[in-house]
XYZ file of C-alpha atoms in Angstrom:
305
model
C 175.924 34.154 -164.598
C 178.786 36.986 -164.273
C 179.696 35.995 -161.100
C 180.624 32.757 -162.128
C 182.672 34.216 -165.082
C 184.856 35.945 -163.021
C 185.174 32.691 -160.289
C 186.166 30.689 -163.216
C 188.868 33.627 -164.838
C 190.429 33.523 -161.125
C 190.658 29.928 -161.164
C 192.712 29.459 -164.081
C 194.678 33.118 -163.536
C 195.587 30.806 -160.264
C 196.074 27.661 -161.990
C 198.797 29.221 -164.851
C 200.571 30.702 -161.331
C 200.544 27.081 -159.916
C 202.134 25.692 -163.277
C 204.812 28.273 -162.919
C 205.991 27.698 -159.730
C 205.730 23.589 -159.819
C 208.258 24.069 -162.785
C 210.422 26.097 -161.242
C 210.074 29.009 -164.595
C 209.733 32.671 -164.927
C 205.596 32.533 -165.109
C 204.397 34.116 -168.734
C 203.772 38.231 -167.962
C 199.689 38.085 -167.656
C 198.661 40.846 -169.870
C 194.940 42.778 -168.211
C 191.719 42.178 -169.108
C 191.036 45.132 -171.481
C 187.410 46.230 -171.956
C 186.277 48.963 -174.583
C 183.418 51.391 -173.869
C 181.413 52.766 -176.904
C 179.275 55.221 -176.293
C 176.456 57.079 -177.972
C 175.773 59.523 -180.154
C 174.370 58.691 -183.696
C 176.110 59.268 -187.023
C 179.404 60.994 -184.688
C 179.276 57.104 -184.096
C 181.731 55.938 -186.982
C 184.485 57.578 -184.993
C 184.147 54.209 -183.227
C 185.664 52.097 -186.541
C 188.429 54.770 -186.268
C 189.040 53.712 -182.636
C 189.165 49.799 -183.510
C 190.821 49.935 -186.505
C 194.245 51.625 -184.463
C 193.841 49.480 -181.505
C 193.411 46.094 -184.429
C 196.317 47.513 -186.116
C 198.649 47.862 -183.083
C 197.785 44.973 -181.399
C 196.068 45.720 -178.654
C 194.353 42.678 -177.447
C 190.293 43.722 -176.750
C 189.200 41.121 -174.391
C 185.247 42.557 -173.644
C 183.333 45.131 -175.562
C 180.283 47.297 -174.704
C 178.049 49.414 -176.663
C 175.127 51.759 -175.635
C 173.302 53.036 -178.501
C 175.338 53.347 -182.336
C 177.888 51.787 -179.940
C 176.347 48.771 -179.656
C 175.524 48.398 -183.290
C 179.288 49.126 -184.140
C 180.107 46.600 -181.253
C 177.965 43.579 -181.910
C 179.142 43.838 -186.076
C 182.784 44.141 -184.642
C 182.526 41.408 -181.771
C 180.710 38.993 -185.064
C 184.003 39.486 -187.061
C 183.205 42.061 -189.149
C 186.532 44.060 -189.615
C 187.591 47.383 -189.394
C 187.797 47.591 -193.125
C 184.062 46.364 -193.675
C 182.934 48.968 -191.141
C 184.698 51.709 -192.804
C 183.571 50.643 -196.377
C 180.149 50.292 -195.004
C 180.878 54.077 -193.215
C 180.426 55.638 -196.445
C 177.366 54.362 -197.899
C 175.211 54.069 -194.949
C 172.207 56.555 -194.288
C 169.304 57.170 -192.446
C 167.009 55.574 -194.644
C 169.124 51.875 -194.281
C 168.034 51.547 -190.647
C 164.681 53.616 -189.594
C 161.345 54.435 -191.858
C 159.662 57.758 -191.185
C 156.063 56.987 -189.646
C 153.422 58.563 -187.215
C 153.136 57.764 -183.594
C 152.696 59.061 -180.336
C 155.711 57.067 -179.383
C 157.889 58.651 -182.010
C 158.612 60.053 -185.706
C 160.806 57.203 -186.524
C 160.385 53.118 -186.657
C 163.761 51.694 -186.701
C 162.359 48.113 -187.366
C 164.837 48.402 -190.346
C 167.262 48.073 -188.128
C 166.231 44.459 -188.070
C 167.357 43.954 -191.820
C 170.322 45.972 -191.836
C 171.421 44.090 -188.760
C 171.004 40.761 -190.572
C 173.087 41.595 -194.106
C 175.540 43.281 -191.172
C 176.574 39.995 -188.868
C 178.167 37.503 -189.139
C 176.534 35.695 -186.568
C 172.987 35.889 -184.602
C 173.727 35.011 -181.480
C 175.519 36.704 -178.343
C 176.758 33.352 -177.633
C 178.371 33.039 -181.310
C 180.311 36.244 -180.775
C 184.386 36.194 -180.976
C 184.707 38.691 -178.387
C 182.151 39.238 -175.726
C 179.772 41.821 -175.760
C 176.956 43.689 -173.423
C 174.578 45.569 -175.267
C 172.866 48.340 -172.870
C 169.101 49.546 -173.163
C 167.191 51.859 -170.750
C 163.519 50.358 -169.254
C 161.503 52.916 -169.818
C 158.844 52.464 -166.551
C 161.798 52.230 -164.037
C 164.678 54.450 -165.719
C 167.114 51.410 -164.926
C 169.905 50.220 -167.041
C 169.391 46.811 -168.751
C 172.830 44.915 -169.819
C 171.658 41.711 -172.721
C 174.798 39.229 -172.760
C 173.396 36.085 -174.388
C 170.297 34.896 -176.775
C 169.764 36.933 -180.346
C 171.646 40.023 -180.794
C 169.047 42.118 -183.180
C 165.807 43.128 -180.865
C 168.816 44.368 -177.853
C 171.211 46.345 -180.276
C 167.488 48.119 -182.470
C 166.297 48.455 -178.404
C 169.738 50.110 -177.582
C 169.397 53.044 -180.414
C 165.584 53.240 -179.695
C 166.529 57.428 -179.145
C 163.675 58.996 -177.439
C 161.564 60.740 -179.496
C 162.848 59.736 -182.717
C 162.216 56.314 -182.361
C 159.595 54.497 -180.896
C 160.530 52.670 -177.839
C 161.284 48.606 -178.188
C 159.538 46.159 -176.157
C 161.700 43.077 -174.871
C 160.546 40.136 -172.479
C 157.531 42.353 -171.617
C 160.387 45.080 -170.955
C 159.421 48.741 -172.857
C 163.189 49.834 -173.723
C 164.632 53.008 -175.074
C 168.055 54.778 -175.505
C 170.773 52.958 -173.354
C 172.056 56.499 -173.427
C 169.549 57.626 -170.320
C 171.299 55.038 -168.459
C 174.951 53.919 -169.590
C 175.615 56.789 -171.846
C 179.601 55.064 -171.737
C 179.115 51.486 -171.002
C 182.462 51.338 -168.627
C 180.602 49.700 -165.634
C 178.917 46.397 -167.603
C 182.728 45.537 -168.512
C 183.662 45.810 -164.774
C 180.897 43.106 -164.337
C 182.625 41.470 -167.378
C 186.102 40.763 -165.750
C 187.602 43.820 -167.194
C 190.831 45.015 -165.638
C 191.314 48.089 -167.950
C 188.471 49.764 -168.941
C 188.786 51.947 -172.421
C 185.938 54.378 -172.681
C 185.207 56.143 -176.112
C 183.115 59.402 -175.180
C 181.166 60.843 -178.227
C 181.056 64.612 -176.416
C 180.659 67.424 -178.331
C 177.134 69.948 -179.384
C 175.161 68.373 -181.729
C 174.214 71.764 -183.188
C 175.763 73.907 -185.316
C 175.270 77.240 -186.823
C 172.930 79.828 -184.856
C 170.267 77.394 -183.363
C 169.054 73.832 -183.547
C 167.689 73.219 -187.005
C 164.314 71.173 -185.887
C 163.242 68.887 -182.677
C 165.453 66.198 -182.875
C 168.442 68.940 -182.608
C 166.607 70.126 -179.215
C 166.641 66.744 -178.110
C 170.496 65.455 -179.324
C 171.617 68.873 -177.125
C 169.845 67.394 -174.092
C 171.224 64.703 -174.196
C 174.681 65.902 -174.861
C 173.996 67.835 -171.268
C 172.814 65.193 -169.347
C 175.532 63.127 -170.584
C 178.075 65.719 -169.462
C 176.123 66.120 -166.053
C 176.343 62.418 -165.246
C 179.540 61.734 -166.609
C 181.173 61.290 -163.262
C 179.424 57.593 -162.831
C 180.942 56.050 -165.957
C 184.439 57.291 -165.808
C 185.157 55.952 -162.063
C 184.775 52.784 -163.625
C 187.019 53.697 -166.879
C 191.418 53.858 -166.787
C 191.570 55.945 -169.771
C 188.666 57.988 -171.659
C 189.142 59.465 -175.541
C 187.262 62.025 -176.551
C 187.533 61.927 -180.630
C 186.844 65.545 -181.777
C 183.206 65.134 -183.273
C 182.118 68.663 -181.745
C 179.691 70.446 -184.812
C 179.122 67.204 -186.518
C 174.770 66.745 -186.630
C 172.963 63.500 -185.504
C 172.934 62.532 -189.446
C 175.980 63.329 -190.450
C 176.163 60.470 -192.065
C 178.145 61.558 -195.210
C 180.482 63.057 -193.300
C 181.876 59.370 -192.158
C 185.589 59.109 -193.626
C 186.316 62.463 -191.701
C 184.582 61.068 -188.637
C 186.880 57.723 -188.891
C 189.427 59.654 -188.960
C 188.719 61.783 -185.668
C 188.790 57.881 -183.957
C 191.803 57.241 -185.091
C 193.213 60.650 -184.494
C 192.600 59.808 -180.535
C 193.240 56.488 -180.842
C 196.413 57.283 -181.543
C 197.161 59.775 -179.340
C 196.331 57.279 -176.218
C 198.665 54.101 -177.351
C 201.617 55.710 -175.127
C 198.794 55.310 -172.285
C 197.433 52.353 -173.748
C 200.825 49.896 -174.418
C 201.648 51.195 -170.465
C 199.097 48.486 -169.000
C 200.674 46.196 -170.763
C 204.332 46.678 -169.888
C 203.222 47.752 -166.091
C 201.111 44.086 -165.884
C 205.085 42.615 -167.798
C 207.109 44.194 -165.250
C 204.902 43.135 -162.224
C 204.886 39.548 -163.277
C 208.632 39.612 -163.568
C 208.843 41.032 -160.043
C 206.646 38.213 -158.766
C 209.784 35.694 -160.442
C 209.766 32.891 -157.603
C 213.173 32.072 -156.436
C 214.932 29.200 -157.433
C 214.928 26.628 -154.367
C 218.114 23.523 -154.262
C 216.684 21.147 -152.849
C 219.312 18.745 -151.176
C 219.489 14.603 -152.225
C 219.266 11.726 -149.776
C 222.677 10.431 -149.481
C 223.139 6.426 -151.379
C-alpha cells in the first residue's frame, strides 16, 4: 500500500508537469509534502499541541502525521478534526485517571483500557480511513522488538497499544501480536513518514530528564529515565530521516505533570516559532526550483497559405 501511494503521487505530479508544459504556462510552484513526527513523552506530550497550534496559525500545510505514544493520541485527535483550541482546553482538564486505572497484574501496574472511552469521546471519526490527514500510529511487538505501524482500520486499539508504557501499562494484543509502547521501536516516528511519501520531515522530540530533585520518586521515574537514555542512544536512527528536529524545553517535567499542561503547550509554541524561518525555507526553496524549471516559450511556424 505504501509503494502504491508513492506511485500514485508520482503519476499525479508528472501529470501536472505535462499539463503545464503543453499549455506553455509557467507551472505552479509545487510544495513539498510535509510530514510531522510526534514523539512520546506522556504528560510532556502536551507540547505537541503547541507545535500544532503554531503550524496552523502560520498556515504550514501538514500532509502526513506519525505518532508514538502520546504523540499517537494527539496526532489521532488532530487528524480526526479536533482543533488545537479544543486540544488545548482538553489538556487543562485531563488527568491520569481519565485513561488509566491502577490494577494488580504481573504484566503492569495499570490498565489503559479506559483510554478507549476517552478516545471515543475525543475523536471525531473512528477509523484511519476517515481521517482528514493521513496518520501512522507506531507500536512495538513485544516478542520480536520490531516496530509495528498502523495506517488502516479502527483507531482506538492501535493508539492504546502505542501508549502501553512497559512496566506501567499492560501490553495490548492486536491481531495476535502482543504490543507495547511505540517508543521502543520508533522513539520519534520519522521513517514511517518517509514511507508515506513525505518530502520533508519535521520531528518533535520531547527530550529531558524525567526526574526532579535528588533522585527518582518511584519505579516509574526509574523506567522513564531509562527510556530517555535509550532515546538518546538511538537518536541517530530516527534523526537520519528528519529534516528538522524540534526539542521543546520540557526538562524537569514529570511523566504525570498534567497540571502543568499550559506551560508544556507554551514550550511547544516557543520551539515551533523559533523553527518557522527554517520551515518557510522549505516552501520557498520549492517555489524557486519550480520557477527555475519554467518551460521555454516556443515559436511555431504556421504553413503558408
